[in-house]
Coordinates of C-alpha atoms in Angstrom, one line a residue:
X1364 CA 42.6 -72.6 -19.3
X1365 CA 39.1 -73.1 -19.1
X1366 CA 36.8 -72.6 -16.3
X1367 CA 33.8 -74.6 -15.3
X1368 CA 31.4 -71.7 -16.7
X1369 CA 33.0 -71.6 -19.9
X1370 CA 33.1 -75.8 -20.1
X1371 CA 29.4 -75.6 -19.2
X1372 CA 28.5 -73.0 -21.5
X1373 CA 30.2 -74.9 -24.2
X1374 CA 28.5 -78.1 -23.5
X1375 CA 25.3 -76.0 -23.7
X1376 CA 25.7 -74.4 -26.7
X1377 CA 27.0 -78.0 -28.4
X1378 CA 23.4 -79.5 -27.5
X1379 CA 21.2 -77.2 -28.7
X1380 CA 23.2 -76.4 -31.8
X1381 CA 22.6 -80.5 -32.1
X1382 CA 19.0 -80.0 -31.0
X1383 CA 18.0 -77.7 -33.9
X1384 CA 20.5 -79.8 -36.4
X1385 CA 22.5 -77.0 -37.5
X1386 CA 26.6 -77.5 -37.8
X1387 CA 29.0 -75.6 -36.3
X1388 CA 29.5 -73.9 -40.0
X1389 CA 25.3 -73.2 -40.2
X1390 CA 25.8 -71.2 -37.1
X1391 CA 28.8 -69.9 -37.2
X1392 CA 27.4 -68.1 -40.5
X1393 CA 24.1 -66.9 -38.8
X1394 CA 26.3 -65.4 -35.8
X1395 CA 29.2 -64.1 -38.6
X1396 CA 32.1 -65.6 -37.2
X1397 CA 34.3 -68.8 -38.4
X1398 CA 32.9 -72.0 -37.4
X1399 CA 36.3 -72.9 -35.6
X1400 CA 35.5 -70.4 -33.2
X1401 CA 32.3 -72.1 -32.6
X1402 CA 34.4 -75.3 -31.9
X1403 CA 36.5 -73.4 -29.7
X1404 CA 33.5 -72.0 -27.9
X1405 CA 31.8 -75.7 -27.5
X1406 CA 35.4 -77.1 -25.8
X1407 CA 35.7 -73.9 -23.2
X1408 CA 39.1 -73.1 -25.3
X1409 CA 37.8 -69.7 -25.9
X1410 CA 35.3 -67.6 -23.4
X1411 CA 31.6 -66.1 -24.9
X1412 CA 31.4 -63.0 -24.5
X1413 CA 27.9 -61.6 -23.3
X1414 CA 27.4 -60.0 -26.8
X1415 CA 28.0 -63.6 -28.5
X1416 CA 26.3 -65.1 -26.5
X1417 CA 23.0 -62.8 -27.3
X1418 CA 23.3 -63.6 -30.7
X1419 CA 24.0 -67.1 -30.3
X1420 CA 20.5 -66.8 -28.0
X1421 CA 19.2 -65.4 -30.9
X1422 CA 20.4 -68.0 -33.7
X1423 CA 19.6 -71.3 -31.4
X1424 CA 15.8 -69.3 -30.7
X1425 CA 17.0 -69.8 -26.8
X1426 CA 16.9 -67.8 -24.1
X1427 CA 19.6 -66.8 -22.5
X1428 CA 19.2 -68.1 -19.4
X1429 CA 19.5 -71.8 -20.9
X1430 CA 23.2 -71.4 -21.3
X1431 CA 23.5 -71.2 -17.3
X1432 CA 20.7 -73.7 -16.3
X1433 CA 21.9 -76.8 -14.5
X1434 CA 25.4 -74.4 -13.5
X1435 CA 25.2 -74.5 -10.2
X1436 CA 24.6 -78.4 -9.9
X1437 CA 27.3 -79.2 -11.9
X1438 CA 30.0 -77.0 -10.4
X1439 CA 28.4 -78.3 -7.1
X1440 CA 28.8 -82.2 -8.1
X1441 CA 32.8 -81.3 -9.2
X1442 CA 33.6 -79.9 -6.2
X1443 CA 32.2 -83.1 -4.1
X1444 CA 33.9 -85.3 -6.5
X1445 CA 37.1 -83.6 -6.3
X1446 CA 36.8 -83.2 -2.1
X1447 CA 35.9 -87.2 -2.3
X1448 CA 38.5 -88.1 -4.5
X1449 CA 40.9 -85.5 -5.9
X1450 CA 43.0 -85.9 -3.1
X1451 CA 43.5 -89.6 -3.4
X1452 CA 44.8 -89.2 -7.0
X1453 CA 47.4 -87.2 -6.7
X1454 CA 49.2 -89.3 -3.9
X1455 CA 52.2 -91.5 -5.8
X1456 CA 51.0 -94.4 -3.8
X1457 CA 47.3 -94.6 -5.5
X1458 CA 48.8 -94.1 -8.9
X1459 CA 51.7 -97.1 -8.3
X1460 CA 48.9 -99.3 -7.0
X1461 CA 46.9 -98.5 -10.5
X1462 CA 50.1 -99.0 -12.5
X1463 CA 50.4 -102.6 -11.2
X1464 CA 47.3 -103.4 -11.3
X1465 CA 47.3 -102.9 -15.4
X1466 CA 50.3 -104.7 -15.4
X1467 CA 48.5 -107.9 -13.9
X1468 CA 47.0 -110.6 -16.7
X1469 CA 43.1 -110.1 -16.2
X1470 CA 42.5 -113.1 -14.1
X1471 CA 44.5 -111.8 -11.1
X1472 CA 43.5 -108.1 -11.2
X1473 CA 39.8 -109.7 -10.8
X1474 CA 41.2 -112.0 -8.2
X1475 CA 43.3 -109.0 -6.1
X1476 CA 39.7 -106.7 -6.7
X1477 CA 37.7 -109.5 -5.3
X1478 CA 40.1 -109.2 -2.3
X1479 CA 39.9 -105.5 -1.8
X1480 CA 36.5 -105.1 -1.7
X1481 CA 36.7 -108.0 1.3
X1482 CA 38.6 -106.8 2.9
X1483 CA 36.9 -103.5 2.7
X1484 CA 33.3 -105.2 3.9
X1485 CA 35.4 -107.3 6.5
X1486 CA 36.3 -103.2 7.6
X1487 CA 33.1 -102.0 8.1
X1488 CA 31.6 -104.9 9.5
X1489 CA 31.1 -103.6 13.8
X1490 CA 32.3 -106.5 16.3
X1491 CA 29.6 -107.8 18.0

């Protein structure tokens, strides 16, 4: 399973392969591996190991440090969005409320949204 780290690392490694315009088969050449362990590497399927990850450095003319920058902000934002709303998705009520609403014609699923997000201002609205 993959971890944040590797899903970041792999995002970063897939946009500055992009950057340069090499394919996963041009680097995986200049690093001597198969280019569907690249591909594993860009999805977080596989982990980089600190010595690939030098010589990926090295291929992509990178430091090292790129790989990691914007790490902590994005494991930050996860963890918000998943202490906002992670909970609310796994409760069988939210997921039966979703599954009727898809099962409602277009014209009232924009009629019953209209509603809740009334009746949500009508909620926050303080009496006077």
């Amino acid at each position: 399973m993959a971890t944040d780290i590797d899903l970041h690392l792999g995002r970063r490694l897939r946009r500055r392969r992009r950057l340069l315009g090499l394919t996963q088969q041009q680097l995986a050449v200049q690093v001597g591996i198969r280019f569907q362990q690249i591909q594993k590497y860009e999805c977080g399927a596989n982990r980089i190991s600190a010595a690939r990850l030098w010589q990926l450095s090295e291929a992509l003319e990178t430091p090292i440090s790129y790989f990691y920058d914007g790490l902590a902000e994005a494991i930050e934002r996860k963890e918000t969005a998943n202490a906002n709303g992670g909970e609310m998705f796994s409760r069988k009520e939210t997921l039966d409320l979703i599954q009727a609403y898809y099962q409602l014609g277009e014209r009232p699923r924009r009629r019953l949204l209209d509603l809740a997000k009334s009746l949500h201002t009508e909620g926050e609205v303080s009496p006077s």
